[in-house]
Amino acid sequence: MSKKSPAPDSTASSLTPSSNKMSEEGYLHGYSTIEQDRLKYQAQFTEQTIYGNLDLSGINELLEVGVGVGAQSEIILRRFPHIKITGIDQSDTQLGAARKFLESKSYAKDRFDLKQMDATNMDFESLMFDGAFICWVLEHVPSPERVLSEVRRVLKKGAKVYITEVMNHSFFLEPYSPNLWKYWMAMNDYQHEQTGDPFVGAKLGNLLLAQGYQDIHTQVKTWHFDNRQPEQRKRYIEFWTQILLSAKDQLLKANYIDQETLTMAQEELKQVAKDPNAVFYFSFMQAQGVR
Ligand SMILES: C[S@@+](CC[C@H](N)C(=O)[O-])C[C@H]1O[C@@H](n2cnc3c(N)ncnc32)[C@H](O)[C@@H]1O
């Protein structure tokens, strides 16, 4: 499906409550409490892979872009006790949940500041932060270039941006499940149509280079589970089922899938979970660049 052309003015105006509500309405995963809980589960479930070789220990003032419900912030504050996070998100709903979540953690006390802000048009002065962290956000924005340009503007010279992003083309599930693939492609189409990019991970090197970042590193991380790790495979199929279903309401509402496809896809997922020769495969990208 063709991608709508980015509308620069609409991103800037999404700071106003009414247009912000519009952006909340179209958002692929929605902002329900089920989704808020899913984000927390997702962050903890993937913590080892995402943070395994992520060293933020040299950073004091960290900007987190698209903070959501604070699920990544919680991990960062726990792992790096000297960091202070300034977290931004376009959604007041998410920020409210993030505030509540982080206030419940003693180690987060006085170490976070959350602001509603559009990542493509930030209110910050230039050269403010020692580092920036962006996880599962660039896939949802109409112009990842603008986000990376804004991030570069607010980073101090020599500071780094750390990005984690999807590569949805890499997803594979055995046995073959035709309705599930229909559903998955509908999910990618919808995200694309909402001016997001479900394949953005593979492009991070180019995007960082184009915005003038230096010393750029990219690393593909893969979850690949088969008969050698049946328990891990089971857990990842369950985890993936949650991700897939998080989009079902938006996809049904926008007529990207019908109820029958959804029901059949759910049935196929159950079959895959039971199959003795099932395979789960997904890769994503982690990238860094220096300002
Ligand atoms: C999938 S969630 C990820 C949240 C968090 N980074 C995590 O990993 O748990 C994406 C978040 O990006 C936010 N977002 C999307 N576009 C944005 C924009 N232009 N400016 C600020 N936040 C944005 C959404 O509101 C949502 O909370």
XYZ file of C-alpha atoms and ligand atoms in Angstrom:
318
model
C 0.000 0.000 0.000
C 1.216 3.474 -0.786
C 2.627 5.552 2.012
C 0.962 8.861 2.832
C 3.363 11.750 2.361
C 4.637 13.135 5.665
C 2.873 16.326 6.760
C 5.464 18.443 8.572
C 2.907 20.775 10.105
C 0.816 17.995 11.563
C 3.777 16.693 13.587
C 4.417 20.090 15.131
C 0.743 20.606 15.915
C 0.373 17.193 17.521
C 1.512 18.888 20.735
C -1.963 20.351 21.064
C -4.379 18.164 23.029
C -6.923 17.716 20.216
C -4.477 16.669 17.510
C -2.564 14.584 20.027
C -5.774 12.646 20.540
C -5.842 12.007 16.793
C -2.350 10.564 16.837
C -3.379 8.370 19.787
C -6.337 7.064 17.757
C -4.340 5.836 14.769
C -1.417 4.388 16.724
C -0.869 0.723 15.753
C -0.766 -0.765 19.255
C -3.251 1.644 20.849
C -2.970 2.941 24.422
C -5.166 0.542 26.388
C -4.143 -0.746 29.807
C -3.595 -4.150 28.167
C -1.079 -2.487 25.837
C 0.536 -0.634 28.742
C 1.022 -3.928 30.591
C 2.296 -5.552 27.391
C 5.000 -2.883 27.037
C 6.234 -3.577 30.566
C 6.233 -7.318 29.950
C 7.972 -6.836 26.586
C 10.747 -4.719 28.085
C 11.449 -7.231 30.843
C 11.160 -10.205 28.496
C 13.672 -8.732 26.031
C 15.938 -7.072 28.610
C 18.875 -9.464 28.254
C 18.998 -9.177 24.453
C 18.567 -5.418 24.335
C 20.847 -4.425 27.200
C 23.316 -7.353 27.015
C 26.024 -5.211 25.445
C 24.604 -1.732 25.910
C 26.909 0.332 28.083
C 25.328 3.619 29.162
C 27.617 3.994 32.170
C 29.347 7.147 30.867
C 26.068 9.070 30.664
C 24.583 11.386 33.297
C 21.772 13.203 31.467
C 19.973 10.799 29.131
C 17.177 11.742 26.724
C 14.726 8.898 26.146
C 12.579 9.433 23.067
C 9.146 7.740 22.999
C 9.281 6.721 26.622
C 5.854 4.991 26.504
C 4.913 3.678 29.949
C 8.477 3.968 31.238
C 9.226 0.278 30.696
C 12.707 0.914 29.264
C 13.322 3.832 31.659
C 12.787 1.491 34.616
C 15.460 -0.870 33.285
C 17.907 1.942 32.533
C 17.455 3.542 35.978
C 17.907 0.149 37.656
C 20.985 -0.824 35.611
C 22.753 2.559 35.590
C 22.317 4.134 39.048
C 23.926 7.495 38.168
C 21.733 8.252 35.101
C 18.981 10.875 35.103
C 16.363 10.440 32.372
C 14.398 13.093 30.560
C 11.674 11.116 28.812
C 9.405 12.452 26.091
C 6.332 10.961 24.445
C 3.537 12.329 22.287
C 0.925 10.621 24.445
C -0.264 12.017 27.761
C -1.928 8.682 28.459
C 1.422 6.863 28.270
C 3.230 9.558 30.248
C 0.657 9.276 33.066
C 1.252 5.523 33.223
C 5.034 6.024 33.062
C 4.950 8.496 35.954
C 2.934 6.094 38.100
C 5.183 3.147 37.219
C 8.468 4.964 37.897
C 7.169 6.564 41.107
C 6.605 3.026 42.408
C 10.351 2.247 42.102
C 12.508 3.539 44.955
C 15.659 3.656 42.786
C 13.893 5.972 40.294
C 13.209 8.670 42.906
C 14.212 12.170 41.674
C 15.894 10.649 38.637
C 13.307 11.159 35.902
C 11.456 13.997 34.251
C 8.655 13.256 31.771
C 7.376 15.701 29.171
C 4.789 15.560 26.441
C 6.633 16.424 23.267
C 6.771 15.500 19.608
C 10.090 13.835 18.848
C 10.221 15.530 15.451
C 9.987 18.988 16.979
C 11.498 19.117 20.457
C 11.282 22.055 22.857
C 14.800 21.552 24.250
C 17.751 23.879 23.839
C 20.614 22.522 21.754
C 23.551 20.577 23.259
C 21.750 19.468 26.444
C 22.154 15.708 26.758
C 25.038 13.259 27.278
C 23.226 10.503 25.383
C 19.909 9.528 23.793
C 18.008 6.245 23.826
C 15.264 5.290 21.354
C 13.594 1.881 21.448
C 10.755 0.690 19.177
C 9.787 4.286 18.293
C 11.256 5.226 14.887
C 9.045 2.568 13.296
C 6.007 4.682 14.278
C 7.058 8.166 13.166
C 6.446 9.716 9.741
C 9.971 11.037 9.532
C 12.706 9.149 11.424
C 15.159 11.584 9.750
C 13.591 14.484 11.622
C 13.731 12.632 14.933
C 17.412 11.808 14.424
C 18.141 15.366 13.358
C 16.397 16.725 16.476
C 18.206 14.217 18.681
C 21.526 15.264 17.172
C 20.715 18.925 17.817
C 20.053 18.338 21.523
C 23.023 16.008 22.100
C 26.309 17.433 23.355
C 29.266 17.111 20.994
C 30.711 13.591 21.209
C 27.515 12.177 22.789
C 25.884 9.039 21.385
C 22.426 7.979 20.296
C 21.442 4.342 20.952
C 18.613 2.924 18.825
C 16.770 -0.396 18.811
C 14.416 -1.065 15.910
C 12.380 -3.725 14.160
C 13.097 -5.470 10.880
C 9.680 -6.985 10.257
C 10.766 -8.611 6.986
C 12.811 -11.050 9.092
C 9.864 -12.725 10.855
C 9.459 -16.442 10.150
C 7.271 -19.073 11.715
C 7.085 -22.785 10.951
C 4.667 -24.452 10.198
C 3.303 -22.311 7.379
C 0.229 -20.396 8.553
C -1.521 -18.567 5.698
C -3.957 -16.504 7.777
C -1.219 -15.494 10.140
C 0.808 -14.188 7.206
C -2.238 -12.299 5.953
C -2.576 -10.780 9.411
C 1.162 -9.962 9.624
C 1.175 -8.265 6.220
C -1.975 -6.321 7.165
C -0.163 -5.166 10.300
C 2.838 -4.005 8.267
C 0.593 -2.336 5.664
C -1.313 -0.525 8.395
C 1.855 0.710 10.058
C 3.161 1.862 6.669
C -0.119 3.601 5.885
C 0.000 5.340 9.279
C 3.291 6.846 8.032
C 5.419 4.461 10.047
C 8.067 2.053 8.780
C 8.044 -1.583 9.934
C 11.357 -2.179 8.131
C 13.239 0.830 9.516
C 15.824 -1.236 11.431
C 17.713 -2.174 8.264
C 17.957 1.516 7.285
C 19.391 2.882 10.538
C 22.967 3.043 9.215
C 21.888 5.181 6.250
C 19.615 7.341 8.380
C 22.341 8.095 10.926
C 24.871 8.805 8.192
C 22.502 11.200 6.411
C 22.011 13.216 9.627
C 25.763 13.646 10.125
C 26.381 11.133 12.913
C 29.860 9.630 13.075
C 31.411 6.383 14.231
C 28.183 4.539 13.377
C 27.816 0.912 14.458
C 24.972 -1.469 13.676
C 24.369 -4.915 15.080
C 21.649 -7.387 14.090
C 20.279 -9.424 16.972
C 18.287 -12.572 16.334
C 15.814 -14.717 18.216
C 15.917 -18.129 16.557
C 14.383 -21.034 18.437
C 13.732 -24.574 17.253
C 13.753 -28.103 18.694
C 17.016 -27.362 20.466
C 15.355 -24.862 22.821
C 11.695 -25.964 23.163
C 11.056 -23.888 26.303
C 12.510 -20.693 24.830
C 10.587 -21.327 21.604
C 7.326 -21.707 23.539
C 7.915 -18.465 25.470
C 8.796 -16.500 22.330
C 5.736 -17.763 20.442
C 3.586 -16.652 23.396
C 5.374 -13.288 23.490
C 4.882 -12.839 19.743
C 1.195 -13.724 20.026
C 0.836 -10.759 22.406
C 2.578 -8.422 19.934
C 0.405 -9.603 17.055
C -2.839 -9.292 18.988
C -1.940 -5.834 20.293
C -2.825 -4.537 16.805
C -6.074 -6.447 16.315
C -8.506 -3.687 17.353
C -6.855 -1.102 15.099
C -6.690 -3.560 12.180
C -10.336 -4.579 12.503
C -11.499 -0.986 12.892
C -9.580 0.130 9.804
C -10.794 -2.934 7.805
C -7.257 -4.208 7.252
C -8.431 -7.646 8.415
C -11.820 -9.239 8.948
C -12.981 -11.204 11.970
C -12.597 -14.519 10.112
C -8.917 -13.885 9.287
C -8.301 -12.920 12.908
C -10.000 -16.064 14.231
C -8.107 -18.310 11.791
C -4.795 -16.566 12.535
C -5.339 -17.101 16.269
C -6.121 -20.769 15.612
C -2.944 -21.126 13.512
C -0.898 -19.555 16.284
C -2.234 -22.148 18.715
C -1.286 -24.912 16.248
C 2.237 -23.490 15.834
C 2.619 -23.362 19.613
C 1.744 -27.066 19.802
C 3.755 -28.223 16.786
C 6.724 -30.428 17.783
C 8.817 -29.037 14.893
C 7.923 -25.367 15.243
C 10.514 -22.687 14.410
C 10.462 -19.057 15.585
C 12.752 -16.488 13.960
C 12.960 -12.696 14.244
C 15.834 -10.250 13.868
C 16.062 -6.631 14.940
C 18.702 -3.911 14.699
C 20.659 -2.024 17.342
C 22.539 1.027 16.130
C 24.735 3.719 17.664
C 26.075 6.971 16.299
C 28.153 9.797 17.730
C 27.123 13.451 17.416
C 6.012 0.850 20.938
S 5.999 2.205 22.048
C 7.618 2.005 22.762
C 7.713 2.623 24.123
C 9.072 2.388 24.832
N 10.163 2.940 24.077
C 9.282 0.924 25.091
O 10.132 0.313 24.427
O 8.589 0.388 25.955
C 6.239 3.642 21.029
C 6.010 4.965 21.762
O 6.450 6.023 20.897
C 5.561 7.119 21.072
N 5.658 7.980 19.887
C 5.309 7.682 18.617
N 5.535 8.740 17.812
C 6.043 9.730 18.585
C 6.470 11.068 18.341
N 6.421 11.611 17.126
N 6.924 11.799 19.382
C 6.997 11.270 20.635
N 6.579 10.010 20.927
C 6.120 9.250 19.926
C 4.202 6.454 21.248
O 3.270 7.329 21.866
C 4.570 5.251 22.102
O 4.441 5.538 23.481
